[in-house]
Amino acid sequence: MAPMKVYGWAVSPWMARVLVCLEEAGAEYEFVPMSRNGGDHRLPEHLARNPFGEIPVLEDGDLTLYQSRAIARHILRKCKPEFLGAGSLKESAMVDVWVDVDAHQLEPVLKPIVFNCIINPFVGRDVDQGLVDESVEKLKKLLEVYEARLSSNKYLAGDFVSFADLTHFSFMRYFMATEHAVVLDVYPHVKAWWEALLARPSVKKVIAGMPPDFGFGSGNIP
Amino acid sequence: MAPVKVFGSAAFTNVARVLVCLEEVGADYEVVDIDFLAKEHKKPEHLAGNPFGEIPAFQDGDLVLFESRAIAKYVLRKHRTDEVDMLRESNPEEAATVDVWAEVEAHQYSKAVAPIVYECIVYPTAYGIPTNQKVVDESVEKLKKVLEVYEGRLSKQEYLAGSFISVADLNHFPFTLRFMETAYASVFDSFPSVKAWWEKLMLRPSMKKVSADMQRKV
């Protein structure tokens, strides 16, 4: 069977979400680097793969997939279904809940912090400090809920590690590289959960391709 | 078996999303109103169901869930039959395609449609906040780009994930229904396959029933 192909750039948090799942699955895959600066994602060749002109894209045989969470689910369903709680109505529901919490609660709050604090200074855009401050306050409220959850459960979906935990990694990685990382210090269970994620071999491998400044400092932008 | 409980009325788009799925599978359910204006969703009783203080929450026996798209999947998975299979999880290729288009709904489509619905309907009527026309105009342009992609797809196949209806189609229902109540509904006229897909969806008994429930005021 031909290895899966994944297209994009490794610094992207959406790409990293997929790469972590490929690594956890122990799947054979080929990484096809694309240039964001060169506009590779807007070329007809890529639009034929993903009409929304985004990355990552996964090719698995005849199947071409986009949207990082859909790609991740496919990989896990195929190679590590227990990470989706497959076979258990309750476990799969809890995985789905916390994957969506990341998507609809946490990521919308982390994204403005990461983009303003890390990227904007490099690309000559103003830092919207008001938005950053507002987002940090919102984040604290969210972390209270995560703290409560992780105080009574080892992992987000319950006592088993799952896609719900893995899906959080990539945006958290960049948030934790900002000056606001200290926010986690008052949420000890969240901090411990985060450190446990960082210790996973899959995460260590993927983080190597994710410099905390998205590669801007070294001029190594995709 | 006791009926499941959905906390929040159909007037809320995210509640309606769950109700459509319950109707599609013919499950017994009970809707428990949450008084939004009285901030009942921020009170301890509701927070026990949805710790983020949002609507809906959902209860099936001792299982409590939140996040409408996660609840929808649970309902569709639990009640899956050969005739009504909205997730296609026993077929990896179909399941993956369903997932792609469910994510497209959540991240491409709703990001364009929701601000239009909020600015044109929710903020003025529920909060007395005037429409931010700049946000609306930008969102309409975004929506047109998204609908171009949808048109390409739906001109070649009946439903978003293929020849079969799935949760990806169903999840579009509540925000699209509200969007059709705004002055921008005619945007769909330029996308005939999308318009036909929507009109076909609206013929489904589940959509008719929940549409009627959605006409109640918040």
GROMACS .gro file of C-alpha atoms in nm:
model
  440
    1MET     CA    1   0.000   0.000   0.000
    2ALA     CA    2   0.137   0.340  -0.097
    3PRO     CA    3   0.220   0.570   0.192
    4MET     CA    4  -0.014   0.860   0.260
    5LYS     CA    5   0.099   1.199   0.131
    6VAL     CA    6   0.055   1.516   0.328
    7TYR     CA    7   0.097   1.856   0.161
    8GLY     CA    8   0.177   2.186   0.332
    9TRP     CA    9   0.428   2.349   0.562
   10ALA     CA   10   0.533   2.206   0.898
   11VAL     CA   11   0.515   2.532   1.095
   12SER     CA   12   0.141   2.555   1.035
   13PRO     CA   13  -0.055   2.460   1.349
   14TRP     CA   14  -0.317   2.298   1.125
   15MET     CA   15  -0.047   2.091   0.957
   16ALA     CA   16   0.104   2.003   1.294
   17ARG     CA   17  -0.235   1.874   1.414
   18VAL     CA   18  -0.224   1.622   1.129
   19LEU     CA   19   0.146   1.536   1.170
   20VAL     CA   20   0.101   1.450   1.538
   21CYS     CA   21  -0.175   1.206   1.446
   22LEU     CA   22   0.036   1.049   1.171
   23GLU     CA   23   0.319   1.003   1.420
   24GLU     CA   24   0.089   0.864   1.693
   25ALA     CA   25  -0.055   0.623   1.438
   26GLY     CA   26   0.290   0.509   1.333
   27ALA     CA   27   0.164   0.554   0.978
   28GLU     CA   28   0.391   0.558   0.676
   29TYR     CA   29   0.367   0.897   0.512
   30GLU     CA   30   0.542   1.129   0.274
   31PHE     CA   31   0.561   1.498   0.355
   32VAL     CA   32   0.535   1.718   0.044
   33PRO     CA   33   0.659   2.065   0.138
   34MET     CA   34   0.483   2.363  -0.014
   35SER     CA   35   0.578   2.729  -0.011
   36ARG     CA   36   0.332   2.966   0.152
   37ASN     CA   37   0.537   3.265   0.044
   38GLY     CA   38   0.543   3.134  -0.310
   39GLY     CA   39   0.163   3.103  -0.306
   40ASP     CA   40   0.174   2.730  -0.381
   41HIS     CA   41  -0.164   2.687  -0.211
   42ARG     CA   42  -0.330   2.916  -0.463
   43LEU     CA   43  -0.196   2.742  -0.773
   44PRO     CA   44  -0.439   2.542  -0.989
   45GLU     CA   45  -0.250   2.222  -0.905
   46HIS     CA   46  -0.333   2.267  -0.537
   47LEU     CA   47  -0.685   2.399  -0.591
   48ALA     CA   48  -0.753   2.072  -0.769
   49ARG     CA   49  -0.673   1.900  -0.438
   50ASN     CA   50  -0.840   2.154  -0.210
   51PRO     CA   51  -1.080   2.401  -0.373
   52PHE     CA   52  -1.054   2.620  -0.061
   53GLY     CA   53  -0.684   2.674  -0.138
   54GLU     CA   54  -0.562   2.576   0.208
   55ILE     CA   55  -0.328   2.330   0.374
   56PRO     CA   56  -0.291   2.064   0.498
   57VAL     CA   57  -0.415   1.823   0.234
   58LEU     CA   58  -0.387   1.446   0.267
   59GLU     CA   59  -0.385   1.195  -0.015
   60ASP     CA   60  -0.456   0.834   0.079
   61GLY     CA   61  -0.496   0.624  -0.232
   62ASP     CA   62  -0.793   0.769  -0.421
   63LEU     CA   63  -0.900   0.979  -0.127
   64THR     CA   64  -0.801   1.346  -0.110
   65LEU     CA   65  -0.890   1.513   0.219
   66TYR     CA   66  -0.868   1.862   0.365
   67GLN     CA   67  -0.970   2.036   0.690
   68SER     CA   68  -0.713   1.930   0.951
   69ARG     CA   69  -0.960   1.767   1.192
   70ALA     CA   70  -1.120   1.560   0.915
   71ILE     CA   71  -0.776   1.444   0.802
   72ALA     CA   72  -0.679   1.362   1.161
   73ARG     CA   73  -0.997   1.161   1.217
   74HIS     CA   74  -0.934   0.960   0.901
   75ILE     CA   75  -0.581   0.871   1.009
   76LEU     CA   76  -0.692   0.773   1.358
   77ARG     CA   77  -1.001   0.584   1.241
   78LYS     CA   78  -0.774   0.379   1.019
   79CYS     CA   79  -0.477   0.328   1.249
   80LYS     CA   80  -0.572   0.411   1.610
   81PRO     CA   81  -0.951   0.403   1.643
   82GLU     CA   82  -0.926   0.395   2.024
   83PHE     CA   83  -0.807   0.757   1.999
   84LEU     CA   84  -1.157   0.840   1.870
   85GLY     CA   85  -1.329   0.631   2.137
   86ALA     CA   86  -1.451   0.402   1.858
   87GLY     CA   87  -1.679   0.124   1.971
   88SER     CA   88  -1.802   0.313   2.276
   89LEU     CA   89  -2.090   0.559   2.247
   90LYS     CA   90  -1.987   0.737   2.562
   91GLU     CA   91  -1.614   0.754   2.489
   92SER     CA   92  -1.659   0.866   2.130
   93ALA     CA   93  -1.903   1.135   2.247
   94MET     CA   94  -1.655   1.268   2.504
   95VAL     CA   95  -1.380   1.279   2.240
   96ASP     CA   96  -1.610   1.467   2.002
   97VAL     CA   97  -1.712   1.715   2.275
   98TRP     CA   98  -1.355   1.811   2.365
   99VAL     CA   99  -1.235   1.822   2.004
  100ASP     CA  100  -1.512   2.074   1.942
  101VAL     CA  101  -1.426   2.266   2.259
  102ASP     CA  102  -1.077   2.317   2.116
  103ALA     CA  103  -1.219   2.415   1.779
  104HIS     CA  104  -1.495   2.650   1.893
  105GLN     CA  105  -1.383   2.779   2.236
  106LEU     CA  106  -1.007   2.762   2.271
  107GLU     CA  107  -0.863   2.808   1.924
  108PRO     CA  108  -1.063   3.128   1.854
  109VAL     CA  109  -0.907   3.274   2.171
  110LEU     CA  110  -0.550   3.145   2.123
  111LYS     CA  111  -0.532   3.248   1.757
  112PRO     CA  112  -0.546   3.627   1.809
  113ILE     CA  113  -0.287   3.600   2.089
  114VAL     CA  114  -0.049   3.392   1.877
  115PHE     CA  115  -0.094   3.598   1.561
  116ASN     CA  116  -0.059   3.933   1.736
  117CYS     CA  117   0.223   3.840   1.971
  118ILE     CA  118   0.438   3.626   1.741
  119ILE     CA  119   0.354   3.691   1.376
  120ASN     CA  120   0.244   4.055   1.354
  121PRO     CA  121   0.573   4.206   1.472
  122PHE     CA  122   0.761   4.010   1.203
  123VAL     CA  123   0.529   4.102   0.917
  124GLY     CA  124   0.506   4.471   1.007
  125ARG     CA  125   0.147   4.458   1.132
  126ASP     CA  126   0.042   4.646   1.444
  127VAL     CA  127  -0.013   4.445   1.757
  128ASP     CA  128  -0.375   4.486   1.868
  129GLN     CA  129  -0.303   4.496   2.239
  130GLY     CA  130  -0.669   4.547   2.327
  131LEU     CA  131  -0.758   4.228   2.145
  132VAL     CA  132  -0.470   4.038   2.307
  133ASP     CA  133  -0.572   4.153   2.656
  134GLU     CA  134  -0.938   4.066   2.592
  135SER     CA  135  -0.836   3.723   2.459
  136VAL     CA  136  -0.616   3.652   2.762
  137GLU     CA  137  -0.908   3.730   2.993
  138LYS     CA  138  -1.135   3.500   2.793
  139LEU     CA  139  -0.863   3.236   2.802
  140LYS     CA  140  -0.850   3.243   3.181
  141LYS     CA  141  -1.224   3.174   3.198
  142LEU     CA  142  -1.185   2.881   2.958
  143LEU     CA  143  -0.890   2.743   3.154
  144GLU     CA  144  -1.104   2.737   3.469
  145VAL     CA  145  -1.328   2.486   3.294
  146TYR     CA  146  -1.031   2.284   3.167
  147GLU     CA  147  -0.882   2.284   3.520
  148ALA     CA  148  -1.204   2.146   3.664
  149ARG     CA  149  -1.219   1.878   3.394
  150LEU     CA  150  -0.856   1.773   3.431
  151SER     CA  151  -0.881   1.768   3.809
  152SER     CA  152  -1.120   1.477   3.784
  153ASN     CA  153  -1.002   1.317   3.458
  154LYS     CA  154  -0.651   1.230   3.353
  155TYR     CA  155  -0.725   1.327   2.995
  156LEU     CA  156  -0.992   1.542   2.836
  157ALA     CA  157  -1.219   1.261   2.718
  158GLY     CA  158  -1.175   1.058   3.035
  159ASP     CA  159  -0.907   0.819   3.157
  160PHE     CA  160  -0.770   0.755   2.808
  161VAL     CA  161  -0.558   0.974   2.584
  162SER     CA  162  -0.742   1.064   2.266
  163PHE     CA  163  -0.768   1.293   1.966
  164ALA     CA  164  -0.926   1.543   2.206
  165ASP     CA  165  -0.587   1.587   2.374
  166LEU     CA  166  -0.379   1.567   2.056
  167THR     CA  167  -0.589   1.826   1.872
  168HIS     CA  168  -0.498   2.087   2.135
  169PHE     CA  169  -0.125   2.053   2.087
  170SER     CA  170  -0.046   2.271   1.789
  171PHE     CA  171  -0.207   2.604   1.885
  172MET     CA  172  -0.106   2.556   2.248
  173ARG     CA  173   0.255   2.510   2.133
  174TYR     CA  174   0.264   2.861   1.990
  175PHE     CA  175   0.062   3.016   2.272
  176MET     CA  176   0.312   2.873   2.521
  177ALA     CA  177   0.591   3.051   2.330
  178THR     CA  178   0.432   3.391   2.405
  179GLU     CA  179   0.477   3.600   2.721
  180HIS     CA  180   0.126   3.493   2.827
  181ALA     CA  181   0.226   3.131   2.887
  182VAL     CA  182   0.248   3.214   3.260
  183VAL     CA  183  -0.132   3.218   3.264
  184LEU     CA  184  -0.114   2.838   3.290
  185ASP     CA  185   0.072   2.851   3.621
  186VAL     CA  186  -0.247   2.899   3.821
  187TYR     CA  187  -0.407   2.595   3.659
  188PRO     CA  188  -0.183   2.311   3.782
  189HIS     CA  189  -0.382   2.026   3.627
  190VAL     CA  190  -0.386   2.197   3.288
  191LYS     CA  191  -0.013   2.260   3.318
  192ALA     CA  192   0.054   1.895   3.408
  193TRP     CA  193  -0.165   1.777   3.118
  194TRP     CA  194   0.024   2.008   2.883
  195GLU     CA  195   0.362   1.883   3.004
  196ALA     CA  196   0.247   1.523   2.960
  197LEU     CA  197   0.152   1.603   2.599
  198LEU     CA  198   0.495   1.756   2.540
  199ALA     CA  199   0.659   1.437   2.664
  200ARG     CA  200   0.494   1.219   2.399
  201PRO     CA  201   0.738   1.103   2.128
  202SER     CA  202   0.497   1.209   1.853
  203VAL     CA  203   0.482   1.562   1.990
  204LYS     CA  204   0.860   1.584   2.037
  205LYS     CA  205   0.910   1.483   1.676
  206VAL     CA  206   0.656   1.730   1.535
  207ILE     CA  207   0.766   2.020   1.754
  208ALA     CA  208   1.111   1.998   1.594
  209GLY     CA  209   0.952   2.142   1.279
  210MET     CA  210   0.774   2.420   1.468
  211PRO     CA  211   1.021   2.692   1.576
  212PRO     CA  212   0.848   2.918   1.830
  213ASP     CA  213   0.872   3.216   1.597
  214PHE     CA  214   0.723   3.029   1.300
  215GLY     CA  215   1.069   3.047   1.142
  216PHE     CA  216   1.064   3.425   1.097
  217GLY     CA  217   1.371   3.484   1.315
  218SER     CA  218   1.592   3.260   1.107
  219GLY     CA  219   1.439   3.376   0.780
  220ASN     CA  220   1.318   3.023   0.733
  221ILE     CA  221   0.959   3.102   0.648
  222PRO     CA  222   0.777   2.850   0.432
  223MET     CA  223  -3.614   0.430   2.773
  224ALA     CA  224  -3.653   0.787   2.894
  225PRO     CA  225  -3.653   1.057   2.629
  226VAL     CA  226  -3.330   1.250   2.597
  227LYS     CA  227  -3.330   1.612   2.708
  228VAL     CA  228  -3.215   1.910   2.506
  229PHE     CA  229  -3.161   2.225   2.710
  230GLY     CA  230  -3.245   2.537   2.509
  231SER     CA  231  -3.529   2.606   2.268
  232ALA     CA  232  -3.529   2.563   1.890
  233ALA     CA  233  -3.504   2.940   1.854
  234PHE     CA  234  -3.130   2.892   1.910
  235THR     CA  235  -2.950   2.782   1.592
  236ASN     CA  236  -2.724   2.544   1.780
  237VAL     CA  237  -3.020   2.378   1.950
  238ALA     CA  238  -3.199   2.346   1.615
  239ARG     CA  239  -2.892   2.165   1.480
  240VAL     CA  240  -2.940   1.894   1.743
  241LEU     CA  241  -3.318   1.878   1.702
  242VAL     CA  242  -3.289   1.811   1.329
  243CYS     CA  243  -3.076   1.505   1.404
  244LEU     CA  244  -3.317   1.379   1.669
  245GLU     CA  245  -3.603   1.417   1.422
  246GLU     CA  246  -3.409   1.241   1.144
  247VAL     CA  247  -3.352   0.933   1.361
  248GLY     CA  248  -3.699   0.946   1.517
  249ALA     CA  249  -3.569   0.961   1.874
  250ASP     CA  250  -3.787   1.058   2.169
  251TYR     CA  251  -3.679   1.389   2.310
  252GLU     CA  252  -3.786   1.667   2.541
  253VAL     CA  253  -3.688   2.031   2.499
  254VAL     CA  254  -3.624   2.221   2.822
  255ASP     CA  255  -3.639   2.598   2.772
  256ILE     CA  256  -3.348   2.805   2.899
  257ASP     CA  257  -3.432   3.168   2.968
  258PHE     CA  258  -3.148   3.341   2.782
  259LEU     CA  259  -3.248   3.696   2.873
  260ALA     CA  260  -3.257   3.599   3.242
  261LYS     CA  261  -2.904   3.454   3.192
  262GLU     CA  262  -3.024   3.111   3.300
  263HIS     CA  263  -2.742   2.960   3.089
  264LYS     CA  264  -2.487   3.116   3.324
  265LYS     CA  265  -2.644   2.972   3.637
  266PRO     CA  266  -2.506   2.669   3.823
  267GLU     CA  267  -2.782   2.432   3.714
  268HIS     CA  268  -2.713   2.486   3.345
  269LEU     CA  269  -2.336   2.506   3.397
  270ALA     CA  270  -2.352   2.150   3.530
  271GLY     CA  271  -2.459   2.052   3.179
  272ASN     CA  272  -2.255   2.299   2.977
  273PRO     CA  273  -1.960   2.432   3.180
  274PHE     CA  274  -1.894   2.698   2.915
  275GLY     CA  275  -2.234   2.849   2.991
  276GLU     CA  276  -2.364   2.805   2.638
  277ILE     CA  277  -2.669   2.657   2.476
  278PRO     CA  278  -2.742   2.367   2.417
  279ALA     CA  279  -2.669   2.110   2.681
  280PHE     CA  280  -2.790   1.753   2.632
  281GLN     CA  281  -2.868   1.464   2.860
  282ASP     CA  282  -2.916   1.097   2.782
  283GLY     CA  283  -2.949   0.908   3.109
  284ASP     CA  284  -2.633   0.990   3.301
  285LEU     CA  285  -2.445   1.107   2.994
  286VAL     CA  286  -2.427   1.485   2.969
  287LEU     CA  287  -2.293   1.648   2.653
  288PHE     CA  288  -2.241   1.993   2.504
  289GLU     CA  289  -2.115   2.142   2.171
  290SER     CA  290  -2.402   2.096   1.925
  291ARG     CA  291  -2.201   1.920   1.652
  292ALA     CA  292  -2.067   1.667   1.906
  293ILE     CA  293  -2.420   1.607   2.036
  294ALA     CA  294  -2.541   1.565   1.676
  295LYS     CA  295  -2.280   1.296   1.611
  296TYR     CA  296  -2.372   1.113   1.931
  297VAL     CA  297  -2.740   1.107   1.836
  298LEU     CA  298  -2.670   0.994   1.480
  299ARG     CA  299  -2.422   0.730   1.595
  300LYS     CA  300  -2.649   0.589   1.865
  301HIS     CA  301  -2.950   0.559   1.634
  302ARG     CA  302  -2.765   0.449   1.323
  303THR     CA  303  -2.948   0.192   1.109
  304ASP     CA  304  -2.888   0.072   0.757
  305GLU     CA  305  -3.162   0.309   0.643
  306VAL     CA  306  -3.054   0.612   0.846
  307ASP     CA  307  -2.676   0.640   0.852
  308MET     CA  308  -2.564   1.000   0.858
  309LEU     CA  309  -2.202   0.937   0.964
  310ARG     CA  310  -2.110   0.633   0.745
  311GLU     CA  311  -1.853   0.521   1.000
  312SER     CA  312  -1.847   0.163   0.874
  313ASN     CA  313  -1.712   0.289   0.540
  314PRO     CA  314  -1.379   0.470   0.590
  315GLU     CA  315  -1.384   0.659   0.261
  316GLU     CA  316  -1.741   0.779   0.304
  317ALA     CA  317  -1.683   0.865   0.671
  318ALA     CA  318  -1.376   1.072   0.581
  319THR     CA  319  -1.569   1.264   0.314
  320VAL     CA  320  -1.853   1.327   0.559
  321ASP     CA  321  -1.597   1.458   0.809
  322VAL     CA  322  -1.440   1.691   0.552
  323TRP     CA  323  -1.774   1.853   0.466
  324ALA     CA  324  -1.885   1.868   0.829
  325GLU     CA  325  -1.565   2.059   0.900
  326VAL     CA  326  -1.623   2.279   0.594
  327GLU     CA  327  -1.966   2.366   0.738
  328ALA     CA  328  -1.814   2.454   1.075
  329HIS     CA  329  -1.511   2.646   0.955
  330GLN     CA  330  -1.575   2.781   0.606
  331TYR     CA  331  -1.951   2.812   0.567
  332SER     CA  332  -2.063   2.910   0.915
  333LYS     CA  333  -1.777   3.158   0.954
  334ALA     CA  334  -1.925   3.344   0.657
  335VAL     CA  335  -2.295   3.296   0.730
  336ALA     CA  336  -2.308   3.335   1.109
  337PRO     CA  337  -2.190   3.701   1.121
  338ILE     CA  338  -2.461   3.792   0.868
  339VAL     CA  339  -2.726   3.622   1.082
  340TYR     CA  340  -2.596   3.781   1.402
  341GLU     CA  341  -2.563   4.132   1.257
  342CYS     CA  342  -2.891   4.132   1.067
  343ILE     CA  343  -3.119   3.939   1.302
  344VAL     CA  344  -2.981   3.851   1.646
  345TYR     CA  345  -2.812   4.175   1.754
  346PRO     CA  346  -3.089   4.411   1.644
  347THR     CA  347  -3.382   4.203   1.769
  348ALA     CA  348  -3.241   4.047   2.087
  349TYR     CA  349  -2.999   4.319   2.197
  350GLY     CA  350  -3.106   4.637   2.020
  351ILE     CA  351  -2.754   4.663   1.872
  352PRO     CA  352  -2.751   4.812   1.519
  353THR     CA  353  -2.621   4.609   1.224
  354ASN     CA  354  -2.250   4.652   1.149
  355GLN     CA  355  -2.279   4.682   0.773
  356LYS     CA  356  -1.903   4.647   0.716
  357VAL     CA  357  -1.905   4.305   0.883
  358VAL     CA  358  -2.209   4.205   0.678
  359ASP     CA  359  -2.058   4.317   0.348
  360GLU     CA  360  -1.728   4.138   0.416
  361SER     CA  361  -1.913   3.823   0.520
  362VAL     CA  362  -2.132   3.828   0.209
  363GLU     CA  363  -1.818   3.841  -0.008
  364LYS     CA  364  -1.668   3.552   0.189
  365LEU     CA  365  -1.992   3.357   0.151
  366LYS     CA  366  -1.995   3.401  -0.226
  367LYS     CA  367  -1.644   3.252  -0.248
  368VAL     CA  368  -1.751   2.957  -0.036
  369LEU     CA  369  -2.068   2.907  -0.240
  370GLU     CA  370  -1.859   2.894  -0.559
  371VAL     CA  371  -1.690   2.585  -0.419
  372TYR     CA  372  -2.024   2.438  -0.308
  373GLU     CA  373  -2.171   2.503  -0.654
  374GLY     CA  374  -1.884   2.314  -0.816
  375ARG     CA  375  -1.946   2.019  -0.588
  376LEU     CA  376  -2.327   2.013  -0.586
  377SER     CA  377  -2.349   2.047  -0.962
  378LYS     CA  378  -2.182   1.705  -0.980
  379GLN     CA  379  -2.342   1.520  -0.690
  380GLU     CA  380  -2.662   1.529  -0.495
  381TYR     CA  381  -2.529   1.586  -0.144
  382LEU     CA  382  -2.210   1.728   0.000
  383ALA     CA  383  -2.043   1.396   0.087
  384GLY     CA  384  -2.166   1.211  -0.222
  385SER     CA  385  -2.487   1.055  -0.342
  386PHE     CA  386  -2.610   1.012   0.017
  387ILE     CA  387  -2.731   1.262   0.272
  388SER     CA  388  -2.515   1.299   0.581
  389VAL     CA  389  -2.455   1.507   0.892
  390ALA     CA  390  -2.255   1.741   0.671
  391ASP     CA  391  -2.576   1.845   0.491
  392LEU     CA  392  -2.788   1.849   0.809
  393ASN     CA  393  -2.546   2.076   0.996
  394HIS     CA  394  -2.605   2.353   0.744
  395PHE     CA  395  -2.972   2.377   0.826
  396PRO     CA  396  -3.007   2.619   1.118
  397PHE     CA  397  -2.781   2.903   1.009
  398THR     CA  398  -2.901   2.875   0.650
  399LEU     CA  399  -3.263   2.896   0.758
  400ARG     CA  400  -3.187   3.215   0.951
  401PHE     CA  401  -2.978   3.349   0.661
  402MET     CA  402  -3.279   3.306   0.432
  403GLU     CA  403  -3.469   3.543   0.664
  404THR     CA  404  -3.220   3.824   0.591
  405ALA     CA  405  -3.212   4.061   0.294
  406TYR     CA  406  -2.919   3.860   0.150
  407ALA     CA  407  -3.109   3.539   0.075
  408SER     CA  408  -3.092   3.622  -0.297
  409VAL     CA  409  -2.716   3.554  -0.289
  410PHE     CA  410  -2.811   3.188  -0.333
  411ASP     CA  411  -2.983   3.268  -0.666
  412SER     CA  412  -2.643   3.288  -0.836
  413PHE     CA  413  -2.565   2.933  -0.724
  414PRO     CA  414  -2.845   2.720  -0.873
  415SER     CA  415  -2.714   2.380  -0.761
  416VAL     CA  416  -2.668   2.506  -0.406
  417LYS     CA  417  -3.015   2.659  -0.411
  418ALA     CA  418  -3.164   2.330  -0.536
  419TRP     CA  419  -2.978   2.137  -0.264
  420TRP     CA  420  -3.114   2.371   0.003
  421GLU     CA  421  -3.469   2.353  -0.129
  422LYS     CA  422  -3.449   1.975  -0.134
  423LEU     CA  423  -3.324   1.968   0.225
  424MET     CA  424  -3.612   2.191   0.332
  425LEU     CA  425  -3.860   1.932   0.203
  426ARG     CA  426  -3.742   1.685   0.467
  427PRO     CA  427  -3.994   1.634   0.749
  428SER     CA  428  -3.722   1.697   1.008
  429MET     CA  429  -3.644   2.039   0.861
  430LYS     CA  430  -4.010   2.134   0.828
  431LYS     CA  431  -4.077   2.043   1.189
  432VAL     CA  432  -3.774   2.220   1.333
  433SER     CA  433  -3.831   2.526   1.110
  434ALA     CA  434  -4.175   2.562   1.264
  435ASP     CA  435  -4.023   2.528   1.614
  436MET     CA  436  -3.761   2.793   1.525
  437GLN     CA  437  -4.028   3.054   1.457
  438ARG     CA  438  -4.088   3.092   1.831
  439LYS     CA  439  -3.921   3.399   1.978
  440VAL     CA  440  -3.618   3.363   2.209
   0.00000   0.00000   0.00000
